[in-house]
Coordinates of C-alpha atoms in Angstrom, one line a residue:
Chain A
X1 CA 1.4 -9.6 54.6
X2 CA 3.6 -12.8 54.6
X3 CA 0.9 -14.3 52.1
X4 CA 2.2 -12.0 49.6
X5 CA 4.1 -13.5 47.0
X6 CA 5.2 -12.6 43.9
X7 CA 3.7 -14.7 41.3
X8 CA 4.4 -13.7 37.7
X9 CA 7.7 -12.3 36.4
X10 CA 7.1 -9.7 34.4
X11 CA 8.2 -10.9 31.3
X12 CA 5.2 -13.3 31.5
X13 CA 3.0 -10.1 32.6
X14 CA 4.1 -8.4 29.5
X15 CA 4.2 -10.8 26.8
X16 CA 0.6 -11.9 28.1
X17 CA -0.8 -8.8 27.5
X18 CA 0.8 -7.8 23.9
X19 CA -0.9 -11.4 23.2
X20 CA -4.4 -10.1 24.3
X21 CA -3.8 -7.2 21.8
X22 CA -2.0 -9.5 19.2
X23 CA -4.7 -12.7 19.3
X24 CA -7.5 -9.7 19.2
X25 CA -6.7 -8.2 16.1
X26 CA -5.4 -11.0 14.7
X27 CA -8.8 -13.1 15.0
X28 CA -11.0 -10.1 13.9
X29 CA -8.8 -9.7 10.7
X30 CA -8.6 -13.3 10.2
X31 CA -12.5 -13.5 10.6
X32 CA -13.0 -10.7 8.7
X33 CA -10.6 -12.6 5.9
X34 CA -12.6 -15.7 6.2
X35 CA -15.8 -13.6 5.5
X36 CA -14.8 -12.7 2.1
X37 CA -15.0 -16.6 1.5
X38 CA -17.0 -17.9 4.5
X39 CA -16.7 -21.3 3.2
X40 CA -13.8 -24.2 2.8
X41 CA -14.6 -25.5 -0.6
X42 CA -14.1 -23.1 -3.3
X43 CA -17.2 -22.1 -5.2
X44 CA -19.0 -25.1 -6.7
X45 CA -17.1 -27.6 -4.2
X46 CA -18.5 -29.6 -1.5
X47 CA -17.0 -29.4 2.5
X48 CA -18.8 -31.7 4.3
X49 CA -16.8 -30.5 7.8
X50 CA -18.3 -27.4 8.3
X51 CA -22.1 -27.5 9.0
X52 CA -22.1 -23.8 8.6
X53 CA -20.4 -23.9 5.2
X54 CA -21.2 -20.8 3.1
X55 CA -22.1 -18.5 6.1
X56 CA -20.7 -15.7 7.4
X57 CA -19.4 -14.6 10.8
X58 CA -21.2 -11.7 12.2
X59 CA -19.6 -8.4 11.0
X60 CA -19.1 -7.0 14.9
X61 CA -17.1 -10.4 15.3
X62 CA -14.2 -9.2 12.7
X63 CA -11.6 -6.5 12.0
X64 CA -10.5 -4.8 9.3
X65 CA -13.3 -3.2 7.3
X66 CA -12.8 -4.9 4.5
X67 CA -10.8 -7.6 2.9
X68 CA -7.9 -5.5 1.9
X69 CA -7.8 -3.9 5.6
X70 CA -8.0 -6.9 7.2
X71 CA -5.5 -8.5 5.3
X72 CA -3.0 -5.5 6.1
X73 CA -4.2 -6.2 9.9
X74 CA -3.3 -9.9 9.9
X75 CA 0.5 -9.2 7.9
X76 CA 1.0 -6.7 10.2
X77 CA 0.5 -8.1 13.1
X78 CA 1.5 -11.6 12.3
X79 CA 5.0 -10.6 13.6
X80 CA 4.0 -9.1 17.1
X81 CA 2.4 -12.7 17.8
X82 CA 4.9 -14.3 16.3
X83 CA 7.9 -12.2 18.0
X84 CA 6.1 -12.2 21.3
X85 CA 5.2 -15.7 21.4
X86 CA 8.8 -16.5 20.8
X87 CA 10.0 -14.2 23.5
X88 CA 7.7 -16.1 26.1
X89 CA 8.2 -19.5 24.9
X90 CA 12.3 -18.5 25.1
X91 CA 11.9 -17.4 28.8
X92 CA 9.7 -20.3 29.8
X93 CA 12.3 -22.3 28.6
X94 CA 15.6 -20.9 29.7
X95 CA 14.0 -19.5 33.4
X96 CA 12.2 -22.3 34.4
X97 CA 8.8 -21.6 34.7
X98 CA 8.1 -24.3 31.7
X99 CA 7.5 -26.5 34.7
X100 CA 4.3 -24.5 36.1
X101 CA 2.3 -25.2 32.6
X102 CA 4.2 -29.0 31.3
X103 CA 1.9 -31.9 32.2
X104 CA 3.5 -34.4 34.7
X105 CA 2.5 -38.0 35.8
X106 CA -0.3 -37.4 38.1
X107 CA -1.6 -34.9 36.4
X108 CA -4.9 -36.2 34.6
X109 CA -5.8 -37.9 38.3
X110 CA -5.1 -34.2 39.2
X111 CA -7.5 -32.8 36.6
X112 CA -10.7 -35.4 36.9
X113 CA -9.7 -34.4 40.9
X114 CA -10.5 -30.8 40.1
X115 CA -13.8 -31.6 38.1
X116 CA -15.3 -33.7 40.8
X117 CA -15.0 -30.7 42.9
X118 CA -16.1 -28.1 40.5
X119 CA -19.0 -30.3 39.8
X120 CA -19.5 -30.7 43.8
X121 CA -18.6 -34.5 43.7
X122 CA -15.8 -33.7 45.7
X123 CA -16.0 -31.3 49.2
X124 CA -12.8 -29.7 49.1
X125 CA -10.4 -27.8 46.6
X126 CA -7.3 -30.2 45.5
X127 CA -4.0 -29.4 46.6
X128 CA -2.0 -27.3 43.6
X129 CA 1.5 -25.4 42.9
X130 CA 0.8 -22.4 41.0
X131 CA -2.0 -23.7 38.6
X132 CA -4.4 -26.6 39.1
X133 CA -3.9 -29.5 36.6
X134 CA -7.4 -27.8 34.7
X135 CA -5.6 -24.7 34.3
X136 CA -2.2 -26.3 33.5
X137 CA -3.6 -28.2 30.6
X138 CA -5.0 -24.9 29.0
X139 CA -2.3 -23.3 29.3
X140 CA -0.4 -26.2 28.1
X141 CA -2.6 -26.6 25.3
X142 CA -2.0 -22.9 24.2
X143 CA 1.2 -22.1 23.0
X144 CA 0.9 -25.7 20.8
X145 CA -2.4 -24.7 19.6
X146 CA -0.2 -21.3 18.8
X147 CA 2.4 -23.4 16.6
X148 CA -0.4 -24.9 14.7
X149 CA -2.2 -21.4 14.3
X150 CA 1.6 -20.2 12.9
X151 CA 2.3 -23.0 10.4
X152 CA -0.7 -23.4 9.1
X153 CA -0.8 -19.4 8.6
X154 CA 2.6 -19.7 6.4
X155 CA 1.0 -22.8 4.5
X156 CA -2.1 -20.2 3.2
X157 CA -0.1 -17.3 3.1
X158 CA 2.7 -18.5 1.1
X159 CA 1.4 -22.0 -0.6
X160 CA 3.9 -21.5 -3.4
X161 CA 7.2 -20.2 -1.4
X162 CA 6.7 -22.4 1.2
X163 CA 4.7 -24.8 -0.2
X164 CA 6.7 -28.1 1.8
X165 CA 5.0 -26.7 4.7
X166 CA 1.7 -26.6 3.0
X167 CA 1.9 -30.1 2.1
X168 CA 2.5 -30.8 5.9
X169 CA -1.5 -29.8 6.0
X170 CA -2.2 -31.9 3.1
X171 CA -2.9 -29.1 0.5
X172 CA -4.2 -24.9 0.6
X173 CA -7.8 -26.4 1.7
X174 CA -6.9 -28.0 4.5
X175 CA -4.4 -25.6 5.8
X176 CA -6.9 -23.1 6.0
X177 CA -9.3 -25.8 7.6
X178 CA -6.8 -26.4 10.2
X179 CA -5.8 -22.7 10.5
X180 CA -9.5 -21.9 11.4
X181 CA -9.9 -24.2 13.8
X182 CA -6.6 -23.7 15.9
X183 CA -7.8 -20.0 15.9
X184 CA -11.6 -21.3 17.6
X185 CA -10.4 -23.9 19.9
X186 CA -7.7 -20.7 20.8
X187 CA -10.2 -18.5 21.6
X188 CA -12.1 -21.0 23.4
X189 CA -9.5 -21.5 25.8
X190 CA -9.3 -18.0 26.2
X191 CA -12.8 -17.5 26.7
X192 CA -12.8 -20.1 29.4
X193 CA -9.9 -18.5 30.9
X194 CA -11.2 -15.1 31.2
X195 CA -14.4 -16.7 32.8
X196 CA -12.6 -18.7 35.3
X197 CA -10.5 -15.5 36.5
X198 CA -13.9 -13.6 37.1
X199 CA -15.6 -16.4 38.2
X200 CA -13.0 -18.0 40.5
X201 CA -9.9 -16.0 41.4
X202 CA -10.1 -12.0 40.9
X203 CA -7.3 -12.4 42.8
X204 CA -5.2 -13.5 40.0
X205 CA -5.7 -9.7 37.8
X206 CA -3.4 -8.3 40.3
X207 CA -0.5 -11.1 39.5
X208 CA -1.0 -10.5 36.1
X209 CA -0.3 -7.0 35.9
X210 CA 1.9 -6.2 39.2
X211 CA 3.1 -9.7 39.8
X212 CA 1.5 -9.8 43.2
X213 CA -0.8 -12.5 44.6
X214 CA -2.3 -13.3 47.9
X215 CA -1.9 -16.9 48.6
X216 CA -4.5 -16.0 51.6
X217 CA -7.1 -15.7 49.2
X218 CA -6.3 -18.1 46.3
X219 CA -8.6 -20.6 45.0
X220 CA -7.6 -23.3 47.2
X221 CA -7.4 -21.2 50.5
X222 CA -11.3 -20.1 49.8
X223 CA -12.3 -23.5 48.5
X224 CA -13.9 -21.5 45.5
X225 CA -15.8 -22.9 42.8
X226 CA -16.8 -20.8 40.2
X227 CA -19.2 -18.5 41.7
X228 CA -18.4 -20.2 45.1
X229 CA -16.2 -18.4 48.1
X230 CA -15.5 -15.9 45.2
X231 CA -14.5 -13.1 47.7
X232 CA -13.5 -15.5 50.9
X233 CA -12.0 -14.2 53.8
X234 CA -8.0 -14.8 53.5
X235 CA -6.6 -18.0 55.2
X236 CA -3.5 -19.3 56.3
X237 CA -2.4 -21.8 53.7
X238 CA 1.0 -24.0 53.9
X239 CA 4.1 -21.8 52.9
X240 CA 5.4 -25.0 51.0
X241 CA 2.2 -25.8 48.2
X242 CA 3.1 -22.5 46.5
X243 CA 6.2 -22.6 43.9
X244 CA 8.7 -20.7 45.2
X245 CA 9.4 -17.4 42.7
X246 CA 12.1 -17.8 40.1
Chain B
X1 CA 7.8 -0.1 47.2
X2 CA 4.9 -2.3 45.6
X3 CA 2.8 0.4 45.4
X4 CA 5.2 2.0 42.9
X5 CA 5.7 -0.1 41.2
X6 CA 2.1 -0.7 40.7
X7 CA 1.3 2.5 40.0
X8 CA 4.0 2.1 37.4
X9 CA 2.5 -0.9 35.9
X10 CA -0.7 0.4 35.5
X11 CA 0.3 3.5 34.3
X12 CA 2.1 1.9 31.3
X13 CA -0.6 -0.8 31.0
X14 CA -2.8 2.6 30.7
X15 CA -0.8 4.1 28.0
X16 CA 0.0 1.3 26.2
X17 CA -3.4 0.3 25.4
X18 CA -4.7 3.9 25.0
X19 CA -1.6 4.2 22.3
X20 CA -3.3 0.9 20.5
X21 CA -6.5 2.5 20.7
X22 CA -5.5 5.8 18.9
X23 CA -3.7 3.8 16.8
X24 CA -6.6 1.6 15.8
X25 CA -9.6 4.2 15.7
X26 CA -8.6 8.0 16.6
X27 CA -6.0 8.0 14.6
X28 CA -6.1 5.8 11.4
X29 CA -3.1 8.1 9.7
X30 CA -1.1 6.5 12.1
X31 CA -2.0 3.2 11.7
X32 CA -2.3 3.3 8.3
X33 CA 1.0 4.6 8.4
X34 CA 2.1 1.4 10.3
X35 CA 0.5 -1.3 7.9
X36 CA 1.9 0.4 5.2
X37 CA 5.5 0.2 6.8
X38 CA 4.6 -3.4 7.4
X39 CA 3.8 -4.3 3.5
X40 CA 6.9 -2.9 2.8
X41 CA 8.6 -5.2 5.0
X42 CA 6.5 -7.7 3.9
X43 CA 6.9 -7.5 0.0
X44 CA 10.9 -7.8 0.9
X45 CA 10.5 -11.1 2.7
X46 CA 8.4 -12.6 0.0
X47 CA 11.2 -11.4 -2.6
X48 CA 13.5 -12.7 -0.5
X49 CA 11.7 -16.1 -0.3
X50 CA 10.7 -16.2 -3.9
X51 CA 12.7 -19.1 -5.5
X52 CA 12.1 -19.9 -9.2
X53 CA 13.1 -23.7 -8.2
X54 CA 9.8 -23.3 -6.1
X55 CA 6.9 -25.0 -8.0
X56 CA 3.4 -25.1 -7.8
X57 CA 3.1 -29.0 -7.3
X58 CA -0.6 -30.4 -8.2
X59 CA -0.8 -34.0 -8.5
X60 CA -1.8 -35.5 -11.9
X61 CA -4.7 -37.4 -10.6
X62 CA -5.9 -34.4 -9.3
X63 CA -9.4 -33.4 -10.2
X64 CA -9.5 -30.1 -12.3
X65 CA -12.7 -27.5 -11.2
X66 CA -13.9 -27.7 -14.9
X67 CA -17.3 -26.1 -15.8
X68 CA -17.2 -24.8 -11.8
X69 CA -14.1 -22.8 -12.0
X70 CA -15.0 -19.4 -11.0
X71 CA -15.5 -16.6 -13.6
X72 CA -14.6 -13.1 -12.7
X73 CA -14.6 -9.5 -14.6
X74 CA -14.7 -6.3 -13.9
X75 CA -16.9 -5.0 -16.9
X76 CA -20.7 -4.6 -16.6
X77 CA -21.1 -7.4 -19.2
X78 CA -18.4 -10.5 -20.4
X79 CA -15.6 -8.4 -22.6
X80 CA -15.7 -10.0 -25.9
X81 CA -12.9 -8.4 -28.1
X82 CA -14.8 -6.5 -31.2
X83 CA -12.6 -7.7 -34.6
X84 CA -14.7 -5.1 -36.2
X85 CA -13.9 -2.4 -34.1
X86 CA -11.1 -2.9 -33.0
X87 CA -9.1 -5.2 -36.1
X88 CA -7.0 -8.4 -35.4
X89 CA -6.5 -9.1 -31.5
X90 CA -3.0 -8.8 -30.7
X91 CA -0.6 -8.8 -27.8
X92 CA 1.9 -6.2 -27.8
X93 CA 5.0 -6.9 -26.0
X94 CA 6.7 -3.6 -25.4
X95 CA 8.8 -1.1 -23.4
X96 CA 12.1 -1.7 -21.9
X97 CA 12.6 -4.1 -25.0
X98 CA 14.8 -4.0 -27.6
X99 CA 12.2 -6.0 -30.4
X100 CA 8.6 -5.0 -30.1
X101 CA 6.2 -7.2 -30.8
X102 CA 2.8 -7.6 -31.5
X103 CA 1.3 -11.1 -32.1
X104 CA -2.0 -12.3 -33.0
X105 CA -2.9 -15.1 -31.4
X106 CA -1.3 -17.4 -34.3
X107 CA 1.8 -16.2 -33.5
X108 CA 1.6 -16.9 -30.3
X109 CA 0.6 -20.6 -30.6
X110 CA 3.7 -21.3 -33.0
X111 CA 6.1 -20.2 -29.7
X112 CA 6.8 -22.8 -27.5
X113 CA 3.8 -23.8 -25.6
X114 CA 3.5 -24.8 -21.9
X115 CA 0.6 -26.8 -20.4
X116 CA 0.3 -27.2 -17.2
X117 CA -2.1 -28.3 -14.1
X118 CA -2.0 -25.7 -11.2
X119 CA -3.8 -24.1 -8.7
X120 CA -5.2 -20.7 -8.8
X121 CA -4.9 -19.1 -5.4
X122 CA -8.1 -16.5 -4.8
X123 CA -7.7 -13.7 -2.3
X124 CA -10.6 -14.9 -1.0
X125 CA -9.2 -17.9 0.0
X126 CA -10.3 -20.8 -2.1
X127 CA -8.0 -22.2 -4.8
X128 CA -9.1 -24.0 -8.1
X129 CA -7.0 -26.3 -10.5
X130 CA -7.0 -25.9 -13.9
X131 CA -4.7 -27.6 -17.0
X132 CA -3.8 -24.3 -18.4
X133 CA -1.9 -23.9 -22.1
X134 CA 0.3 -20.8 -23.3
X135 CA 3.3 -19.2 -23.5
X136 CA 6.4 -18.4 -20.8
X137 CA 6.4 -14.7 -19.9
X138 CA 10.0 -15.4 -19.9
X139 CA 9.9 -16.7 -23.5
X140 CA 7.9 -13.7 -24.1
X141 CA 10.8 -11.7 -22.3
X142 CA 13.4 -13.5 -24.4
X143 CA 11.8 -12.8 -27.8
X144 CA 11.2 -9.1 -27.3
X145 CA 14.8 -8.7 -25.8
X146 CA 14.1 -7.1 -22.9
X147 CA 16.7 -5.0 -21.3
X148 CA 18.2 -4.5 -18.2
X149 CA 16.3 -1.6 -17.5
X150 CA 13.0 -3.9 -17.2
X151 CA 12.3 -4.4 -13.5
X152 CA 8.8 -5.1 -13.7
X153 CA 6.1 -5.6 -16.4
X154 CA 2.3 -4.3 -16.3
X155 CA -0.1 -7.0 -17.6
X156 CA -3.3 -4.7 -19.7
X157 CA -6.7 -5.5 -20.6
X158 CA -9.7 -4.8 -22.5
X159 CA -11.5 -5.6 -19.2
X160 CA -12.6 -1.8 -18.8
X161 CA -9.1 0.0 -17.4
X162 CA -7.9 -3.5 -15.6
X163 CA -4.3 -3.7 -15.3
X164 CA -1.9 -5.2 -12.9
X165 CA 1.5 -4.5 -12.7
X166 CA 4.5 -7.9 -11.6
X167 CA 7.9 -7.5 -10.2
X168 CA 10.1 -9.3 -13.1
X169 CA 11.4 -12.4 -11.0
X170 CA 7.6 -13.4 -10.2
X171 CA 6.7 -13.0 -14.3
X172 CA 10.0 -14.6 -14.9
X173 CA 8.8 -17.7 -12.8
X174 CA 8.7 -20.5 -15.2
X175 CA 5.1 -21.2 -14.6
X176 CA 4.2 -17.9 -15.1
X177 CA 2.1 -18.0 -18.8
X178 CA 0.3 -15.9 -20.8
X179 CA -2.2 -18.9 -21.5
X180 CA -4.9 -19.0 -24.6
X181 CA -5.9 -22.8 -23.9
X182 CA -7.8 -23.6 -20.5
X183 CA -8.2 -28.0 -19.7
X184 CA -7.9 -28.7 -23.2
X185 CA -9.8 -26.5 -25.0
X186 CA -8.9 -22.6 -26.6
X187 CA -10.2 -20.0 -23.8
X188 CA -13.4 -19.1 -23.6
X189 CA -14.6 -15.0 -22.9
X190 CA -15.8 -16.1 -19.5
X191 CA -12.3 -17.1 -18.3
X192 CA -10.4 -14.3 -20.3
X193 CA -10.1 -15.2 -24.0
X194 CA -8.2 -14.6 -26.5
X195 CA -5.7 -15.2 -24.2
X196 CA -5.1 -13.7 -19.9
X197 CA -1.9 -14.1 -17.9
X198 CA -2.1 -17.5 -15.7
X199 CA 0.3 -18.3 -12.7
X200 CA 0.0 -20.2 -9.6
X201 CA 2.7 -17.8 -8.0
X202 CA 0.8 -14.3 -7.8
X203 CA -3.0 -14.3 -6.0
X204 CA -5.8 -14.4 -8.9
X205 CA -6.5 -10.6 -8.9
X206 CA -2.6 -10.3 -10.2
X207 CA -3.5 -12.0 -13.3
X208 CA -5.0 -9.7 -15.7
X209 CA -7.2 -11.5 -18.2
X210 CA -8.5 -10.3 -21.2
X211 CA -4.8 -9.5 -21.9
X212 CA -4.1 -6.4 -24.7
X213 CA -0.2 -5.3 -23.4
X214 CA 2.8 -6.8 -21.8
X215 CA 4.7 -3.8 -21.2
X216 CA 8.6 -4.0 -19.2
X217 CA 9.1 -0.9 -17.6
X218 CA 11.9 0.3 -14.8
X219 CA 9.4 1.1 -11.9
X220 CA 6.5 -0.4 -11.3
X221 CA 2.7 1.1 -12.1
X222 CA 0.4 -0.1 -9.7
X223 CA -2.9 -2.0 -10.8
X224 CA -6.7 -2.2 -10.7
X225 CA -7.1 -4.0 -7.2
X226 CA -3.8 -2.3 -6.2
X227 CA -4.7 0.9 -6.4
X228 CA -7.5 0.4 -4.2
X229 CA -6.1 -0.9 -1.3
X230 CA -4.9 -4.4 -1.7
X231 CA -1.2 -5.2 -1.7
X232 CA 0.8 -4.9 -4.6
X233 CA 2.8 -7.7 -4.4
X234 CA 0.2 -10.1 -4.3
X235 CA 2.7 -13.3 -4.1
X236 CA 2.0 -17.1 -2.9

């Protein structure tokens, strides 16, 4: 049991899950929003962005009911993300763990490394620390696509009050143009991520809710691909490639 | 050790999500309970943010929605005020003032008149710009002598029962007008006439067209969309 490690603190175990309950109900309301208008131009305006322009997401998509409920979702819950997000993004910073997700030099050699071998190019799984340079670019990308979502919320919910940071987005139209699209590329990145830890490493549910994790069996010792060595037997891999725990 | 700590984990993981569940479906008291707790907080922040130095900036070149600005009422057909009826159109100004009035719409032209290019913010989510003429609400406030005891003011209509009722700093706002002249031109029924409340600080549903009563009054009185479910407030 010397392969045993414990992986994620569990601040970052607990402010990931409030965001899974948090993005959730905030995308469903904010869908549901969008529905009552599924379109960037107003009515009689042209958007020639959105090839889907006029039509709306489907209704088990969204949250809320109706306009009115979602709306009371999306101010409600606004502050859990918001709170939460700040908690993590404080603890990243001040314990360290910043370094496991901020890109380094090397890092896009590391990433088209990783494709060849998903893509079977390459025979065997790149060295890592606690993420490959795939999954540190996502969850890079995240939090920043989080700041955009944020902003760009306050621009269309308060384009009067804080109208200086609506004019960062241009004007109201393109706030909620940008605000949309933070929210898809978001639960992309999500959706990706959820796939990869079904597809790739189980392993890694335990470490995100008891902090646990087998190096024996991570990606790297079973060579897995997605769908590949997805339950290997447990290997011996060098004590040094994992990050110590902070 | 581990394991109980596991067991721990998953426990609370368990109860936690099983307390968002109730909260979300098995119980909707509850959570109603909860987003109403959260308007309330809400409404305080935007009053705390709410600056009268904060304008609604639209640049002159602009280009103004025109004929495609969107037309809404709540009546089965457009409310056209009945002279016969109903005599001279006026707006009363009343309540916590200390000089009611009630002005036809001549009257209301000879006060000093605002125009004024700003959006209108939809709940729905689109916003339109229009060059809108009228009338401060303030100057409104200021003729009638309204006292200290007005802390809001409810906007009526002859649009069925539509009303919506303001906090007084937002109708205070100096962009905040009781217009009866939209891009140049007097209104027209379709966008409210003889004369609607305009502002580019409270979401469209807050501003009553149609427009019989400006009434001050020390609490506040709901409103048409209001009382069904959408906030109060209403703020940009």
């Amino acid at each position: 049991m010397a392969t045993l490690v414990k992986r994620n603190h569990w601040v970052i175990r607990l402010t990931h899950w409030v965001n899974v309950v948090a993005i959730v109900i905030m995308a469903g309301s904010g869908m549901r929003i969008f529905n009552a208008h599924p379109a960037f131009a107003r009515p009689g305006e042209h958007f020639p962005l959105n090839p889907w322009e006029g039509r709306p997401i489907p209704e088990w998509l969204t949250f809320g009911g109706w306009l009115a409920g979602a709306r009371h979702w999306h101010f409600a819950m606004m502050w859990l993300l918001v709170a939460n997000g700040l908690v993590y993004l404080a603890f990243l910073f001040f314990h360290g763990e910043w370094r496991d997700i901020v890109p380094r030099r090397g890092d896009a050699r590391d990433a088209w490394e990783m494709l060849k071998f998903y893509l079977f190019v390459r025979r065997d799984h790149p060295a890592q620390a606690k993420h490959n340079a795939l999954q540190k670019s996502a969850y890079f990308a995240m939090p920043i696509l989080g700041v955009i979502i944020v902003l760009s919320g306050l621009a269309i919910w308060k384009p009067l009050t804080l109208g200086f940071i609506t004019r960062l987005f241009v004007n109201y139209k393109w706030a909620r143009f940008v605000h949309f699209v933070a929210m898809a590329l978001l639960l992309l990145l999500a959706l990706v991520h959820v796939f990869m830890v079904f597809a790739v490493d189980p392993y890694s549910l335990r470490a995100i809710v008891t902090g646990w994790y087998d190096r024996a069996r991570s990606p790297e010792a079973r060579n897995a691909r997605p769908f590949y060595h997805l339950f290997g037997p447990a290997r011996e891999v060098p004590a040094e490639r994992e990050v110590p725990p902070v | 050790m581990s394991m109980d700590r596991r067991r721990f984990i998953t426990i609370s993981a368990a109860s936690l999500s099983g307390a968002l569940l109730a909260a979300c479906n098995a119980n909707p008291d509850r959570a109603q309970k909860l987003l109403a707790l959260a308007e309330r907080g809400n409404r305080r922040v935007e009053e705390g943010l709410f600056r009268h130095t904060a304008m609604n900036h639209v640049s002159p070149s602009a280009p103004i929605a025109g004929a495609s600005f969107p037309k809404y009422r709540i009546s089965k057909t457009v409310p056209i005020w009945d002279t016969a009826a109903r005599g001279v159109w006026r707006l009363e100004v009343s309540g916590a003032v200390r000089r009611p009035l009630a002005l036809t719409l001549d009257d209301l032209m000879k006060l000093p008149r605002i125009t004024q290019k700003v959006d209108h913010f939809c709940v729905e989510g689109w916003n339109a710009r229009a060059t809108w003429s009228g009338v401060r609400v303030s100057d409104l406030a200021r003729a009638a002598q309204a006292t200290d005891d007005a802390h809001y003011v409810d906007f009526t209509s002859f649009d069925d029962d539509y009303h919506e009722s303001w906090d007084m700093a937002s109708a205070m706002h100096p962009q905040t007008l009781v217009a009866y002249g939209m891009d140049g031109y007097l209104l027209t029924p379709a966008h409210g006439a003889p004369a609607r409340l305009h502002s580019p600080v409270k979401l469209g549903y807050k501003n009553t067209k149609y427009l019989t009563k400006v009434v001050f009054m020390p609490k506040q009185n709901g409103g048409y969309w209001s009382d069904q479910g959408y906030e109060w407030y209403g703020g940009t």
